[in-house]
PDB file of C-alpha atoms and ligand atoms in Angstrom:
ATOM      1  CA  UNK A   1     -35.016  39.555   3.255  1.00 61.00           C
ATOM      2  CA  UNK A   2     -36.850  36.404   4.285  1.00 82.00           C
ATOM      3  CA  UNK A   3     -37.341  33.222   2.399  1.00 95.00           C
ATOM      4  CA  UNK A   4     -40.645  32.500   0.639  1.00 97.00           C
ATOM      5  CA  UNK A   5     -41.999  28.960   0.417  1.00 98.00           C
ATOM      6  CA  UNK A   6     -44.692  28.072  -2.144  1.00 98.00           C
ATOM      7  CA  UNK A   7     -46.715  25.029  -1.090  1.00 98.00           C
ATOM      8  CA  UNK A   8     -48.780  23.362  -3.829  1.00 98.00           C
ATOM      9  CA  UNK A   9     -51.356  21.095  -2.195  1.00 97.00           C
ATOM     10  CA  UNK A  10     -55.124  20.593  -2.482  1.00 97.00           C
ATOM     11  CA  UNK A  11     -55.638  19.181   1.022  1.00 96.00           C
ATOM     12  CA  UNK A  12     -56.236  22.290   3.097  1.00 97.00           C
ATOM     13  CA  UNK A  13     -55.604  20.681   6.489  1.00 96.00           C
ATOM     14  CA  UNK A  14     -52.097  19.781   5.304  1.00 96.00           C
ATOM     15  CA  UNK A  15     -51.615  23.298   3.913  1.00 97.00           C
ATOM     16  CA  UNK A  16     -52.658  24.758   7.285  1.00 98.00           C
ATOM     17  CA  UNK A  17     -50.318  22.534   9.310  1.00 97.00           C
ATOM     18  CA  UNK A  18     -47.331  23.181   7.055  1.00 98.00           C
ATOM     19  CA  UNK A  19     -48.023  26.913   6.814  1.00 97.00           C
ATOM     20  CA  UNK A  20     -48.249  27.199  10.599  1.00 98.00           C
ATOM     21  CA  UNK A  21     -44.948  25.391  11.075  1.00 97.00           C
ATOM     22  CA  UNK A  22     -43.148  27.328   8.349  1.00 97.00           C
ATOM     23  CA  UNK A  23     -44.309  30.692   9.697  1.00 97.00           C
ATOM     24  CA  UNK A  24     -43.229  29.758  13.210  1.00 96.00           C
ATOM     25  CA  UNK A  25     -39.828  28.882  11.728  1.00 96.00           C
ATOM     26  CA  UNK A  26     -39.615  32.355  10.191  1.00 96.00           C
ATOM     27  CA  UNK A  27     -40.510  31.593   6.582  1.00 97.00           C
ATOM     28  CA  UNK A  28     -42.929  33.558   4.460  1.00 97.00           C
ATOM     29  CA  UNK A  29     -45.505  31.278   2.849  1.00 97.00           C
ATOM     30  CA  UNK A  30     -47.971  31.162   0.021  1.00 98.00           C
ATOM     31  CA  UNK A  31     -49.938  28.252  -1.373  1.00 98.00           C
ATOM     32  CA  UNK A  32     -51.800  27.064  -4.444  1.00 98.00           C
ATOM     33  CA  UNK A  33     -54.416  24.307  -4.467  1.00 98.00           C
ATOM     34  CA  UNK A  34     -53.766  23.098  -8.010  1.00 98.00           C
ATOM     35  CA  UNK A  35     -50.912  22.857 -10.434  1.00 97.00           C
ATOM     36  CA  UNK A  36     -52.520  25.376 -12.775  1.00 97.00           C
ATOM     37  CA  UNK A  37     -52.935  27.857  -9.925  1.00 98.00           C
ATOM     38  CA  UNK A  38     -49.285  27.442  -8.994  1.00 98.00           C
ATOM     39  CA  UNK A  39     -48.137  28.103 -12.561  1.00 97.00           C
ATOM     40  CA  UNK A  40     -50.435  31.151 -12.749  1.00 97.00           C
ATOM     41  CA  UNK A  41     -48.964  32.513  -9.510  1.00 98.00           C
ATOM     42  CA  UNK A  42     -45.425  32.077 -10.814  1.00 97.00           C
ATOM     43  CA  UNK A  43     -46.291  33.733 -14.118  1.00 96.00           C
ATOM     44  CA  UNK A  44     -47.860  36.546 -12.081  1.00 97.00           C
ATOM     45  CA  UNK A  45     -44.594  37.335 -10.325  1.00 97.00           C
ATOM     46  CA  UNK A  46     -44.664  35.267  -7.130  1.00 97.00           C
ATOM     47  CA  UNK A  47     -41.014  34.296  -6.584  1.00 97.00           C
ATOM     48  CA  UNK A  48     -40.593  31.441  -4.093  1.00 98.00           C
ATOM     49  CA  UNK A  49     -37.187  30.391  -2.773  1.00 97.00           C
ATOM     50  CA  UNK A  50     -38.361  26.815  -2.138  1.00 98.00           C
ATOM     51  CA  UNK A  51     -41.305  24.929  -3.693  1.00 98.00           C
ATOM     52  CA  UNK A  52     -43.165  22.125  -1.895  1.00 98.00           C
ATOM     53  CA  UNK A  53     -45.025  20.157  -4.512  1.00 97.00           C
ATOM     54  CA  UNK A  54     -47.634  17.502  -3.783  1.00 95.00           C
ATOM     55  CA  UNK A  55     -47.680  14.721  -6.397  1.00 93.00           C
ATOM     56  CA  UNK A  56     -51.455  14.196  -6.237  1.00 92.00           C
ATOM     57  CA  UNK A  57     -53.136  17.398  -7.420  1.00 94.00           C
ATOM     58  CA  UNK A  58     -56.592  17.832  -8.989  1.00 94.00           C
ATOM     59  CA  UNK A  59     -55.344  18.898 -12.415  1.00 93.00           C
ATOM     60  CA  UNK A  60     -51.685  18.578 -13.388  1.00 94.00           C
ATOM     61  CA  UNK A  61     -49.695  16.098 -11.334  1.00 94.00           C
ATOM     62  CA  UNK A  62     -46.938  17.506  -9.171  1.00 95.00           C
ATOM     63  CA  UNK A  63     -44.482  15.666 -11.395  1.00 95.00           C
ATOM     64  CA  UNK A  64     -45.788  17.522 -14.457  1.00 96.00           C
ATOM     65  CA  UNK A  65     -45.615  20.848 -12.599  1.00 97.00           C
ATOM     66  CA  UNK A  66     -42.025  20.032 -11.630  1.00 98.00           C
ATOM     67  CA  UNK A  67     -41.150  19.223 -15.233  1.00 97.00           C
ATOM     68  CA  UNK A  68     -42.610  22.532 -16.414  1.00 97.00           C
ATOM     69  CA  UNK A  69     -40.722  24.521 -13.784  1.00 98.00           C
ATOM     70  CA  UNK A  70     -37.453  22.895 -14.794  1.00 98.00           C
ATOM     71  CA  UNK A  71     -38.147  23.705 -18.448  1.00 97.00           C
ATOM     72  CA  UNK A  72     -38.512  27.415 -17.550  1.00 96.00           C
ATOM     73  CA  UNK A  73     -35.242  29.314 -17.219  1.00 96.00           C
ATOM     74  CA  UNK A  74     -36.697  31.357 -14.336  1.00 96.00           C
ATOM     75  CA  UNK A  75     -37.325  28.210 -12.258  1.00 97.00           C
ATOM     76  CA  UNK A  76     -34.624  25.848 -13.417  1.00 96.00           C
ATOM     77  CA  UNK A  77     -32.713  26.108 -10.132  1.00 96.00           C
ATOM     78  CA  UNK A  78     -35.407  26.666  -7.489  1.00 97.00           C
ATOM     79  CA  UNK A  79     -35.264  23.912  -4.842  1.00 98.00           C
ATOM     80  CA  UNK A  80     -38.273  21.573  -5.233  1.00 98.00           C
ATOM     81  CA  UNK A  81     -39.362  19.103  -2.558  1.00 97.00           C
ATOM     82  CA  UNK A  82     -41.999  16.603  -3.717  1.00 95.00           C
ATOM     83  CA  UNK A  83     -44.653  15.418  -1.258  1.00 93.00           C
ATOM     84  CA  UNK A  84     -46.140  12.050  -2.026  1.00 86.00           C
ATOM     85  CA  UNK A  85     -48.673   9.776  -0.371  1.00 75.00           C
ATOM     86  CA  UNK A  86     -47.244   6.837  -2.220  1.00 66.00           C
ATOM     87  CA  UNK A  87     -44.175   4.935  -1.254  1.00 69.00           C
ATOM     88  CA  UNK A  88     -43.560   3.318  -4.615  1.00 71.00           C
ATOM     89  CA  UNK A  89     -40.090   3.672  -5.969  1.00 78.00           C
ATOM     90  CA  UNK A  90     -41.631   4.666  -9.330  1.00 83.00           C
ATOM     91  CA  UNK A  91     -43.044   7.896  -7.904  1.00 79.00           C
ATOM     92  CA  UNK A  92     -39.798   8.885  -6.288  1.00 85.00           C
ATOM     93  CA  UNK A  93     -37.823   8.105  -9.427  1.00 89.00           C
ATOM     94  CA  UNK A  94     -40.319  10.027 -11.585  1.00 91.00           C
ATOM     95  CA  UNK A  95     -39.987  13.016  -9.259  1.00 92.00           C
ATOM     96  CA  UNK A  96     -36.219  13.014  -9.439  1.00 94.00           C
ATOM     97  CA  UNK A  97     -36.293  12.504 -13.211  1.00 95.00           C
ATOM     98  CA  UNK A  98     -38.600  15.518 -13.476  1.00 96.00           C
ATOM     99  CA  UNK A  99     -35.993  17.551 -11.611  1.00 97.00           C
ATOM    100  CA  UNK A 100     -37.057  17.426  -7.959  1.00 97.00           C
ATOM    101  CA  UNK A 101     -34.302  17.878  -5.366  1.00 97.00           C
ATOM    102  CA  UNK A 102     -35.884  15.915  -2.550  1.00 96.00           C
ATOM    103  CA  UNK A 103     -39.081  14.167  -1.478  1.00 93.00           C
ATOM    104  CA  UNK A 104     -40.997  13.341   1.671  1.00 93.00           C
ATOM    105  CA  UNK A 105     -43.588  10.589   2.003  1.00 91.00           C
ATOM    106  CA  UNK A 106     -46.980  11.334   3.596  1.00 89.00           C
ATOM    107  CA  UNK A 107     -47.840  11.288   6.372  1.00 90.00           C
ATOM    108  CA  UNK A 108     -44.753  13.338   7.100  1.00 93.00           C
ATOM    109  CA  UNK A 109     -43.496  15.094  10.197  1.00 95.00           C
ATOM    110  CA  UNK A 110     -43.945  18.858   9.793  1.00 96.00           C
ATOM    111  CA  UNK A 111     -40.804  19.374  11.875  1.00 95.00           C
ATOM    112  CA  UNK A 112     -38.769  17.173   9.569  1.00 95.00           C
ATOM    113  CA  UNK A 113     -40.228  18.848   6.493  1.00 97.00           C
ATOM    114  CA  UNK A 114     -39.256  22.260   7.860  1.00 96.00           C
ATOM    115  CA  UNK A 115     -35.713  21.048   8.533  1.00 96.00           C
ATOM    116  CA  UNK A 116     -35.497  19.960   4.914  1.00 96.00           C
ATOM    117  CA  UNK A 117     -36.923  23.259   3.673  1.00 97.00           C
ATOM    118  CA  UNK A 118     -34.402  25.128   5.799  1.00 96.00           C
ATOM    119  CA  UNK A 119     -31.538  23.069   4.404  1.00 96.00           C
ATOM    120  CA  UNK A 120     -32.627  23.686   0.815  1.00 97.00           C
ATOM    121  CA  UNK A 121     -33.171  27.391   1.460  1.00 96.00           C
ATOM    122  CA  UNK A 122     -29.727  27.703   3.022  1.00 95.00           C
ATOM    123  CA  UNK A 123     -28.097  25.965   0.087  1.00 93.00           C
ATOM    124  CA  UNK A 124     -29.869  28.457  -2.185  1.00 91.00           C
ATOM    125  CA  UNK A 125     -28.468  31.295  -0.089  1.00 91.00           C
ATOM    126  CA  UNK A 126     -31.765  32.113   1.659  1.00 91.00           C
ATOM    127  CA  UNK A 127     -32.399  32.192   5.371  1.00 82.00           C
ATOM    128  CA  UNK A 128     -35.734  32.580   7.139  1.00 82.00           C
ATOM    129  CA  UNK A 129     -36.248  35.686   9.253  1.00 76.00           C
ATOM    130  CA  UNK A 130     -34.942  35.330  12.827  1.00 65.00           C
TER     131      UNK A 130
HETATM  132 CA1   CA B 201     -52.971  16.239  -2.831  1.00 74.14          CA
END
């Protein structure tokens, strides 16, 4: 059984680059372009093993989405990596306070992001397909 990564991001060129890299690394992927869409997908039964969550989304902020996931017993423990364009300490602190496990600052290296995803997936007992 592979590992599924949900990427929540409204910038489709970033979604495409990350999805390409994750699939090459053996992960299954799905994405949502808004926080509301992501929550709808999760309520609909999509069950990611790792969540990549952009802070700047068109509706709910990634930090709010993170907070809601952590408040839901189904998603309390899913690894969450925040993606942020900002480098302010406030954003990183807010992400961690909302329950994020990790963050990367844009523009990020897709290779590095995938290494982080792999590490979080492994810790959660999930490995990508060979
Ligand atoms: Ca964004």
